[in-house]
Amino acid sequence: MGTKSRTKCFYALFFLLVGFQDSVQGRLLLINKPDPKDPAASARWLVSQNSWGVLNTISSDLGGAPFGNVVSFSDGLPGEGSGIPYFYLTTLDPTAKNALQDQRSSFTISEYPLGTCGKKDPENPSCAKITLTGKLKVLKENSKEAEIAKSALFAKHPEMRGWPKGHNFQFFKLDIEDIFLINWFGGPKPLTVDQYLHYKV
Amino acid sequence: MGTKSRTKCFYALFFLLVGFQDSVQGRLLLINKPDPKDPAASARWLVSQNSWGVLNTISSDLGGAPFGNVVSFSDGLPGEGSGIPYFYLTTLDPTAKNALQDQRSSFTISEYPLGTCGKKDPENPSCAKITLTGKLKVLKENSKEAEIAKSALFAKHPEMRGWPKGHNFQFFKLDIEDIFLINWFGGPKPLTVDQYLHYKV
């Protein structure tokens, strides 16, 4: 067994062990679903209540194709969301690697997995969905914002604390530039980044 | 009330009514989760058992950013999946509009909403995720493949039958060129499009 195989084996065992811990916290619907007529409230609720989404980057390996990847995220401590999605990513994975080459990205979340869409189809406009578009940025190690990201992520995803150090996970954030929100009929709701970020929950 | 408002109002009522029907069918886990050592089986299982995912296109409106959108899909009649994801999209929405300008796209699905990841975090590699990259193509109206797509989609998403005719929904498919599958530790699983498409369920 070579060093590489041993390392892989160690990580597999490690992940198996940490995999049995409780993983996603704070998914209780502490706040009721807001009135869809309030786009800022809807958007912040969707982001704070979800634990995962699809993070999209541009893949140079795949001819510039938009590459979506399932990732966990958190926008803050439970009940103290900031609206900014933070991620814990490794460059062993294409998403972080792509972002370090080209920061253009988007993050997409659905209401469907929260279970609050009732019997509506996931594509039905009244089952909310949001796409935050902007720049995916790595946070400077030990910076104030990296500490915020760490608290936010580890509170919602306790399993992350035990993820292998050798994988060089780093904290990232999405610097939001545009918001696409569908939470009812009649097309996307007008919502500026400012209205979204400064909404008081 | 202008014609436009009346039309919007009609659609709103229409959607409200159809919204109360049963929406997503065939989500029962008819087939057990395959052994992660069999990438083709894992991939086909993930695609056949899920009802929605994030479809990613290149947005010219947003400076070429990768734009992800929550959409419903189906790869075939229940128990007869083909592995090819079919969609029912309208150009009132950016995704179909983007694809008609630039077909490069990807479709991302997570195992997490199926409920088979237990207490594992959605980003844990043993909670499977797949990204199918390729070209998003509109199907010619009344073509044989458009009929296949219609049967596949309407069987899984009965609500779609009642979606407003005036929205010009069209059938699309993803022509798969690359597969990124994570279903265990040790990085993405090697899986060719041929192995995936010709896997016998």
Short mmCIF file of C-alpha atoms in Angstrom, two decimals:
data_model
loop_
_atom_site.label_atom_id
_atom_site.label_comp_id
_atom_site.label_asym_id
_atom_site.label_seq_id
_atom_site.Cartn_x
_atom_site.Cartn_y
_atom_site.Cartn_z
CA MET A 1 0.00 0.00 0.00
CA GLY A 2 1.65 3.26 -1.15
CA THR A 3 1.54 6.55 0.76
CA LYS A 4 -1.22 7.79 -1.59
CA SER A 5 -3.41 4.74 -0.99
CA ARG A 6 -2.81 4.93 2.77
CA THR A 7 -3.78 8.63 2.75
CA LYS A 8 -6.95 7.85 0.77
CA CYS A 9 -7.77 5.01 3.16
CA PHE A 10 -7.25 7.27 6.19
CA TYR A 11 -9.57 9.88 4.77
CA ALA A 12 -12.16 7.26 3.90
CA LEU A 13 -12.13 5.95 7.48
CA PHE A 14 -12.12 9.49 8.83
CA PHE A 15 -15.09 10.50 6.72
CA LEU A 16 -16.91 7.28 7.63
CA LEU A 17 -16.53 8.11 11.33
CA VAL A 18 -17.47 11.78 11.07
CA GLY A 19 -20.21 10.81 8.63
CA PHE A 20 -22.21 9.28 11.43
CA GLN A 21 -22.36 12.44 13.48
CA ASP A 22 -25.36 14.73 13.18
CA SER A 23 -24.61 16.80 10.14
CA VAL A 24 -26.88 19.70 9.27
CA GLN A 25 -28.09 21.87 12.11
CA GLY A 26 -30.40 24.80 12.20
CA ARG A 27 -32.75 23.51 9.52
CA LEU A 28 -35.79 23.85 11.76
CA LEU A 29 -38.19 26.32 10.25
CA LEU A 30 -37.80 28.80 13.07
CA ILE A 31 -39.33 31.61 11.05
CA ASN A 32 -42.59 31.12 9.17
CA LYS A 33 -42.55 31.39 5.38
CA PRO A 34 -42.94 35.10 4.56
CA ASP A 35 -45.63 36.64 2.38
CA PRO A 36 -44.46 36.26 -1.26
CA LYS A 37 -45.33 39.92 -1.79
CA ASP A 38 -42.23 40.78 0.29
CA PRO A 39 -39.32 39.74 -1.98
CA ALA A 40 -36.54 40.69 0.47
CA ALA A 41 -38.17 38.65 3.27
CA SER A 42 -38.73 35.69 0.92
CA ALA A 43 -35.15 35.77 -0.34
CA ARG A 44 -33.57 36.03 3.12
CA TRP A 45 -35.85 33.29 4.46
CA LEU A 46 -34.91 30.92 1.59
CA VAL A 47 -31.21 31.55 2.13
CA SER A 48 -31.29 31.27 5.91
CA GLN A 49 -33.43 28.13 6.05
CA ASN A 50 -31.58 26.08 3.45
CA SER A 51 -28.36 24.20 4.16
CA TRP A 52 -27.21 23.40 0.62
CA GLY A 53 -27.51 24.55 -2.98
CA VAL A 54 -25.78 24.41 -6.35
CA LEU A 55 -22.72 26.59 -6.82
CA ASN A 56 -21.99 27.35 -10.48
CA THR A 57 -18.64 28.30 -11.93
CA ILE A 58 -17.09 28.47 -15.41
CA SER A 59 -15.13 25.33 -16.24
CA SER A 60 -12.05 25.87 -18.39
CA ASP A 61 -11.53 22.08 -18.41
CA LEU A 62 -14.95 21.67 -20.05
CA GLY A 63 -14.71 24.30 -22.78
CA GLY A 64 -16.04 27.14 -20.65
CA ALA A 65 -19.22 25.26 -19.74
CA PRO A 66 -21.18 26.41 -16.69
CA PHE A 67 -20.33 23.80 -14.05
CA GLY A 68 -22.78 23.33 -11.16
CA ASN A 69 -21.78 21.50 -7.99
CA VAL A 70 -23.73 20.53 -4.87
CA VAL A 71 -22.29 22.35 -1.85
CA SER A 72 -23.24 23.11 1.73
CA PHE A 73 -23.38 26.72 2.89
CA SER A 74 -24.39 29.04 5.70
CA ASP A 75 -25.20 32.73 5.81
CA GLY A 76 -24.64 33.11 9.55
CA LEU A 77 -25.28 31.78 13.03
CA PRO A 78 -28.83 30.45 13.58
CA GLY A 79 -31.21 33.41 13.70
CA GLU A 80 -28.41 35.83 12.71
CA GLY A 81 -28.15 35.29 8.95
CA SER A 82 -26.43 38.02 6.92
CA GLY A 83 -27.73 36.93 3.52
CA ILE A 84 -24.15 36.34 2.31
CA PRO A 85 -23.52 32.69 1.50
CA TYR A 86 -20.28 31.27 2.92
CA PHE A 87 -18.73 28.02 1.73
CA TYR A 88 -16.01 25.59 2.86
CA LEU A 89 -14.32 24.34 -0.31
CA THR A 90 -11.21 22.48 -1.36
CA THR A 91 -9.29 22.85 -4.62
CA LEU A 92 -9.32 19.04 -4.85
CA ASP A 93 -12.76 19.83 -6.26
CA PRO A 94 -13.33 21.67 -9.60
CA THR A 95 -15.56 24.43 -8.15
CA ALA A 96 -12.90 26.14 -5.98
CA LYS A 97 -10.29 25.60 -8.73
CA ASN A 98 -12.57 27.23 -11.33
CA ALA A 99 -13.31 30.19 -9.04
CA LEU A 100 -9.62 30.89 -8.48
CA GLN A 101 -9.28 31.24 -12.29
CA ASP A 102 -12.57 33.06 -13.00
CA GLN A 103 -14.65 34.42 -10.13
CA ARG A 104 -17.92 34.68 -12.10
CA SER A 105 -20.39 32.38 -10.40
CA SER A 106 -23.93 31.90 -9.16
CA PHE A 107 -25.56 30.07 -6.28
CA THR A 108 -28.98 28.48 -6.70
CA ILE A 109 -31.35 27.38 -3.93
CA SER A 110 -34.81 25.79 -4.05
CA GLU A 111 -37.61 25.93 -1.51
CA TYR A 112 -38.62 22.39 -2.47
CA PRO A 113 -36.34 20.46 -0.06
CA LEU A 114 -37.64 22.54 2.88
CA GLY A 115 -40.97 20.73 2.49
CA THR A 116 -43.00 23.96 2.44
CA CYS A 117 -44.11 23.69 -1.21
CA GLY A 118 -46.84 21.22 -0.33
CA LYS A 119 -47.92 19.29 -3.40
CA LYS A 120 -46.63 21.89 -5.85
CA ASP A 121 -44.13 20.86 -8.50
CA PRO A 122 -40.52 22.06 -7.90
CA GLU A 123 -40.76 24.12 -11.14
CA ASN A 124 -44.10 25.74 -10.18
CA PRO A 125 -43.32 29.47 -9.68
CA SER A 126 -45.04 29.48 -6.28
CA CYS A 127 -42.42 26.97 -5.02
CA ALA A 128 -39.69 29.57 -4.51
CA LYS A 129 -36.22 29.52 -6.07
CA ILE A 130 -33.38 32.00 -5.92
CA THR A 131 -30.19 32.53 -7.89
CA LEU A 132 -27.56 34.84 -6.45
CA THR A 133 -25.04 35.87 -9.11
CA GLY A 134 -21.68 37.50 -8.41
CA LYS A 135 -18.05 36.73 -7.65
CA LEU A 136 -16.89 33.71 -5.67
CA LYS A 137 -13.98 34.86 -3.50
CA VAL A 138 -11.62 33.02 -1.22
CA LEU A 139 -11.35 34.64 2.24
CA LYS A 140 -7.92 35.49 3.59
CA GLU A 141 -6.87 32.96 6.24
CA ASN A 142 -7.48 34.16 9.82
CA SER A 143 -9.18 37.34 8.59
CA LYS A 144 -12.21 38.63 10.47
CA GLU A 145 -14.54 37.51 7.69
CA ALA A 146 -12.96 34.04 7.57
CA GLU A 147 -13.78 33.74 11.28
CA ILE A 148 -17.38 34.81 10.61
CA ALA A 149 -17.62 32.23 7.80
CA LYS A 150 -16.17 29.54 10.05
CA SER A 151 -18.67 30.18 12.87
CA ALA A 152 -21.56 30.34 10.41
CA LEU A 153 -20.56 27.14 8.61
CA PHE A 154 -19.51 25.03 11.60
CA ALA A 155 -22.71 25.96 13.50
CA LYS A 156 -24.91 24.76 10.64
CA HIS A 157 -22.65 21.91 9.45
CA PRO A 158 -20.92 20.46 12.55
CA GLU A 159 -19.47 17.64 10.44
CA MET A 160 -17.17 20.19 8.74
CA ARG A 161 -15.04 20.59 11.87
CA GLY A 162 -13.68 17.09 11.31
CA TRP A 163 -13.02 17.30 7.58
CA PRO A 164 -9.44 16.26 6.69
CA LYS A 165 -6.89 19.04 7.24
CA GLY A 166 -4.78 17.70 4.35
CA HIS A 167 -7.55 18.59 1.89
CA ASN A 168 -6.82 22.30 2.39
CA PHE A 169 -10.40 23.44 2.76
CA GLN A 170 -10.72 27.22 2.59
CA PHE A 171 -13.54 29.63 3.33
CA PHE A 172 -15.19 31.32 0.36
CA LYS A 173 -18.02 33.82 0.00
CA LEU A 174 -20.24 34.92 -2.83
CA ASP A 175 -20.06 38.66 -3.42
CA ILE A 176 -23.61 39.15 -4.69
CA GLU A 177 -24.16 41.42 -7.70
CA ASP A 178 -27.59 40.30 -8.94
CA ILE A 179 -30.61 38.49 -7.50
CA PHE A 180 -33.08 36.36 -9.44
CA LEU A 181 -36.03 35.41 -7.25
CA ILE A 182 -39.16 33.55 -8.28
CA ASN A 183 -41.61 33.10 -5.40
CA TRP A 184 -44.98 33.51 -7.13
CA PHE A 185 -46.54 34.00 -10.55
CA GLY A 186 -45.71 36.88 -12.89
CA GLY A 187 -41.97 36.53 -13.45
CA PRO A 188 -38.95 37.30 -11.27
CA LYS A 189 -39.48 39.72 -8.37
CA PRO A 190 -37.60 43.02 -8.48
CA LEU A 191 -35.07 42.94 -5.66
CA THR A 192 -31.82 44.90 -5.40
CA VAL A 193 -28.73 43.59 -3.62
CA ASP A 194 -29.05 46.51 -1.21
CA GLN A 195 -32.67 45.71 -0.32
CA TYR A 196 -31.66 42.09 0.18
CA LEU A 197 -28.57 42.68 2.31
CA HIS A 198 -30.13 45.37 4.49
CA TYR A 199 -33.38 43.57 5.17
CA LYS A 200 -33.86 43.20 8.90
CA VAL A 201 -35.03 39.67 9.77
CA MET B 1 -57.51 46.09 -15.92
CA GLY B 2 -55.48 45.87 -19.17
CA THR B 3 -55.16 42.74 -21.32
CA LYS B 4 -51.71 42.08 -19.86
CA SER B 5 -52.96 42.26 -16.26
CA ARG B 6 -55.94 40.10 -17.11
CA THR B 7 -53.65 37.52 -18.72
CA LYS B 8 -51.37 37.55 -15.66
CA CYS B 9 -54.41 37.19 -13.40
CA PHE B 10 -55.73 34.27 -15.46
CA TYR B 11 -52.40 32.48 -15.22
CA ALA B 12 -52.18 33.14 -11.50
CA LEU B 13 -55.59 31.58 -10.94
CA PHE B 14 -54.75 28.77 -13.33
CA PHE B 15 -51.53 27.98 -11.50
CA LEU B 16 -53.29 28.25 -8.15
CA LEU B 17 -55.78 25.62 -9.26
CA VAL B 18 -53.28 23.25 -10.85
CA GLY B 19 -50.96 23.87 -7.91
CA PHE B 20 -53.23 21.89 -5.67
CA GLN B 21 -53.03 18.74 -7.73
CA ASP B 22 -50.53 16.07 -6.87
CA SER B 23 -47.35 17.25 -8.48
CA VAL B 24 -44.35 14.96 -8.55
CA GLN B 25 -44.94 11.29 -9.23
CA GLY B 26 -42.63 8.37 -9.34
CA ARG B 27 -40.40 9.59 -6.53
CA LEU B 28 -40.82 6.39 -4.56
CA LEU B 29 -37.49 4.69 -4.17
CA LEU B 30 -38.49 1.73 -6.30
CA ILE B 31 -34.91 0.61 -6.72
CA ASN B 32 -32.54 0.35 -3.79
CA LYS B 33 -29.51 2.62 -3.69
CA PRO B 34 -26.77 0.85 -5.68
CA ASP B 35 -23.30 -0.05 -4.42
CA PRO B 36 -21.16 3.11 -4.78
CA LYS B 37 -18.46 0.94 -6.40
CA ASP B 38 -20.72 0.77 -9.49
CA PRO B 39 -20.60 4.34 -10.88
CA ALA B 40 -22.98 3.72 -13.81
CA ALA B 41 -25.61 2.22 -11.49
CA SER B 42 -25.19 5.08 -8.98
CA ALA B 43 -25.48 7.74 -11.66
CA ARG B 44 -28.56 6.22 -13.35
CA TRP B 45 -30.21 5.70 -9.95
CA LEU B 46 -29.61 9.34 -8.93
CA VAL B 47 -31.02 10.61 -12.22
CA SER B 48 -34.05 8.32 -12.28
CA GLN B 49 -35.05 8.85 -8.65
CA ASN B 50 -34.82 12.64 -8.55
CA SER B 51 -37.51 14.93 -9.89
CA TRP B 52 -35.63 18.25 -9.98
CA GLY B 53 -32.15 19.74 -10.16
CA VAL B 54 -30.28 22.88 -11.13
CA LEU B 55 -29.86 23.59 -14.84
CA ASN B 56 -26.90 25.85 -15.57
CA THR B 57 -26.48 28.04 -18.63
CA ILE B 58 -24.28 30.98 -19.64
CA SER B 59 -26.03 34.32 -19.09
CA SER B 60 -25.19 37.02 -21.62
CA ASP B 61 -27.38 39.43 -19.61
CA LEU B 62 -25.11 38.90 -16.59
CA GLY B 63 -21.70 39.30 -18.23
CA GLY B 64 -21.33 35.63 -19.21
CA ALA B 65 -21.91 34.43 -15.64
CA PRO B 66 -22.91 30.81 -15.10
CA PHE B 67 -26.62 31.02 -14.29
CA GLY B 68 -28.23 28.14 -12.35
CA ASN B 69 -31.99 27.67 -12.22
CA VAL B 70 -34.20 25.21 -10.35
CA VAL B 71 -36.06 23.02 -12.87
CA SER B 72 -38.06 19.82 -12.91
CA PHE B 73 -36.99 16.99 -15.20
CA SER B 74 -37.56 13.38 -16.13
CA ASP B 75 -35.38 10.81 -17.86
CA GLY B 76 -38.23 8.50 -18.84
CA LEU B 77 -41.38 6.70 -17.78
CA PRO B 78 -41.21 5.21 -14.27
CA GLY B 79 -38.88 2.21 -14.32
CA GLU B 80 -37.85 2.96 -17.92
CA GLY B 81 -35.35 5.79 -17.50
CA SER B 82 -32.98 6.48 -20.39
CA GLY B 83 -30.48 8.56 -18.42
CA ILE B 84 -31.15 11.56 -20.70
CA PRO B 85 -32.70 14.46 -18.76
CA TYR B 86 -35.71 16.07 -20.48
CA PHE B 87 -37.08 19.49 -19.51
CA TYR B 88 -40.22 21.57 -20.13
CA LEU B 89 -39.04 25.17 -20.38
CA THR B 90 -40.37 28.54 -21.49
CA THR B 91 -38.35 31.42 -22.91
CA LEU B 92 -40.19 33.69 -20.45
CA ASP B 93 -37.44 32.31 -18.22
CA PRO B 94 -33.70 33.10 -18.69
CA THR B 95 -32.55 29.45 -18.84
CA ALA B 96 -34.26 28.53 -22.13
CA LYS B 97 -33.37 31.95 -23.57
CA ASN B 98 -29.69 31.49 -22.65
CA ALA B 99 -29.61 27.98 -24.16
CA LEU B 100 -30.99 29.21 -27.48
CA GLN B 101 -28.00 31.61 -27.65
CA ASP B 102 -25.33 29.31 -26.23
CA GLN B 103 -26.05 25.61 -25.74
CA ARG B 104 -23.24 24.99 -23.25
CA SER B 105 -24.87 23.87 -20.02
CA SER B 106 -24.80 21.45 -17.11
CA PHE B 107 -27.39 19.79 -14.94
CA THR B 108 -26.68 19.13 -11.26
CA ILE B 109 -28.54 16.73 -8.95
CA SER B 110 -28.04 15.86 -5.29
CA GLU B 111 -28.89 12.67 -3.44
CA TYR B 112 -29.69 14.72 -0.34
CA PRO B 113 -33.38 15.48 -1.04
CA LEU B 114 -34.07 11.76 -1.61
CA GLY B 115 -33.51 11.26 2.12
CA THR B 116 -31.03 8.40 1.63
CA CYS B 117 -27.97 10.28 2.94
CA GLY B 118 -28.96 9.63 6.55
CA LYS B 119 -27.26 12.12 8.83
CA LYS B 120 -24.47 12.91 6.40
CA ASP B 121 -23.88 16.50 5.36
CA PRO B 122 -24.99 17.34 1.77
CA GLU B 123 -21.33 18.16 0.92
CA ASN B 124 -20.02 14.87 2.36
CA PRO B 125 -18.70 12.88 -0.64
CA SER B 126 -20.68 9.80 0.39
CA CYS B 127 -23.92 11.78 -0.12
CA ALA B 128 -23.92 11.45 -3.92
CA LYS B 129 -24.00 14.28 -6.42
CA ILE B 130 -23.83 14.32 -10.19
CA THR B 131 -23.19 16.98 -12.81
CA LEU B 132 -24.01 16.16 -16.42
CA THR B 133 -22.32 18.63 -18.79
CA GLY B 134 -23.23 19.06 -22.45
CA LYS B 135 -25.51 20.94 -24.83
CA LEU B 136 -29.06 21.98 -23.93
CA LYS B 137 -31.14 21.49 -27.09
CA VAL B 138 -34.73 22.33 -27.91
CA LEU B 139 -36.61 19.37 -29.42
CA LYS B 140 -38.43 19.83 -32.70
CA GLU B 141 -42.18 20.12 -32.12
CA ASN B 142 -44.08 16.85 -32.72
CA SER B 143 -40.82 14.97 -33.34
CA LYS B 144 -40.51 11.44 -31.97
CA GLU B 145 -38.11 12.60 -29.26
CA ALA B 146 -40.43 15.47 -28.23
CA GLU B 147 -43.14 12.82 -27.71
CA ILE B 148 -40.76 10.75 -25.59
CA ALA B 149 -39.90 13.84 -23.53
CA LYS B 150 -43.59 14.69 -23.10
CA SER B 151 -44.51 11.20 -21.84
CA ALA B 152 -41.48 11.14 -19.52
CA LEU B 153 -42.17 14.61 -18.09
CA PHE B 154 -45.96 14.45 -17.80
CA ALA B 155 -45.77 11.02 -16.10
CA LYS B 156 -43.42 12.33 -13.42
CA HIS B 157 -44.84 15.87 -13.22
CA PRO B 158 -48.60 15.63 -13.88
CA GLU B 159 -49.01 19.32 -13.03
CA MET B 160 -47.17 20.22 -16.28
CA ARG B 161 -50.15 19.11 -18.42
CA GLY B 162 -52.05 22.15 -17.17
CA TRP B 163 -49.31 24.76 -17.52
CA PRO B 164 -50.45 27.81 -19.52
CA LYS B 165 -50.34 27.25 -23.30
CA GLY B 166 -49.59 30.97 -23.82
CA HIS B 167 -46.23 30.57 -22.07
CA ASN B 168 -44.92 28.57 -25.04
CA PHE B 169 -43.31 25.80 -23.05
CA GLN B 170 -41.04 23.63 -25.21
CA PHE B 171 -39.32 20.31 -24.64
CA PHE B 172 -35.55 20.37 -24.22
CA LYS B 173 -32.93 17.71 -23.61
CA LEU B 174 -29.38 17.71 -22.37
CA ASP B 175 -27.00 16.09 -24.85
CA ILE B 176 -24.50 14.74 -22.34
CA GLU B 177 -20.77 15.09 -23.11
CA ASP B 178 -19.20 14.70 -19.67
CA ILE B 179 -20.17 13.18 -16.33
CA PHE B 180 -18.92 14.31 -12.91
CA LEU B 181 -20.04 11.87 -10.22
CA ILE B 182 -19.11 11.89 -6.56
CA ASN B 183 -20.67 9.02 -4.62
CA TRP B 184 -17.91 8.10 -2.17
CA PHE B 185 -14.46 9.20 -1.01
CA GLY B 186 -11.43 9.49 -3.28
CA GLY B 187 -12.54 12.03 -5.89
CA PRO B 188 -14.91 11.83 -8.87
CA LYS B 189 -15.66 8.35 -10.22
CA PRO B 190 -14.49 7.56 -13.75
CA LEU B 191 -17.62 7.15 -15.88
CA THR B 192 -17.94 7.62 -19.64
CA VAL B 193 -21.13 8.87 -21.32
CA ASP B 194 -21.29 5.52 -23.13
CA GLN B 195 -21.09 3.49 -19.91
CA TYR B 196 -23.76 5.73 -18.42
CA LEU B 197 -26.20 5.67 -21.34
CA HIS B 198 -25.87 1.95 -22.05
CA TYR B 199 -26.18 0.81 -18.46
CA LYS B 200 -29.04 -1.64 -18.15
CA VAL B 201 -31.15 -0.82 -15.08
#
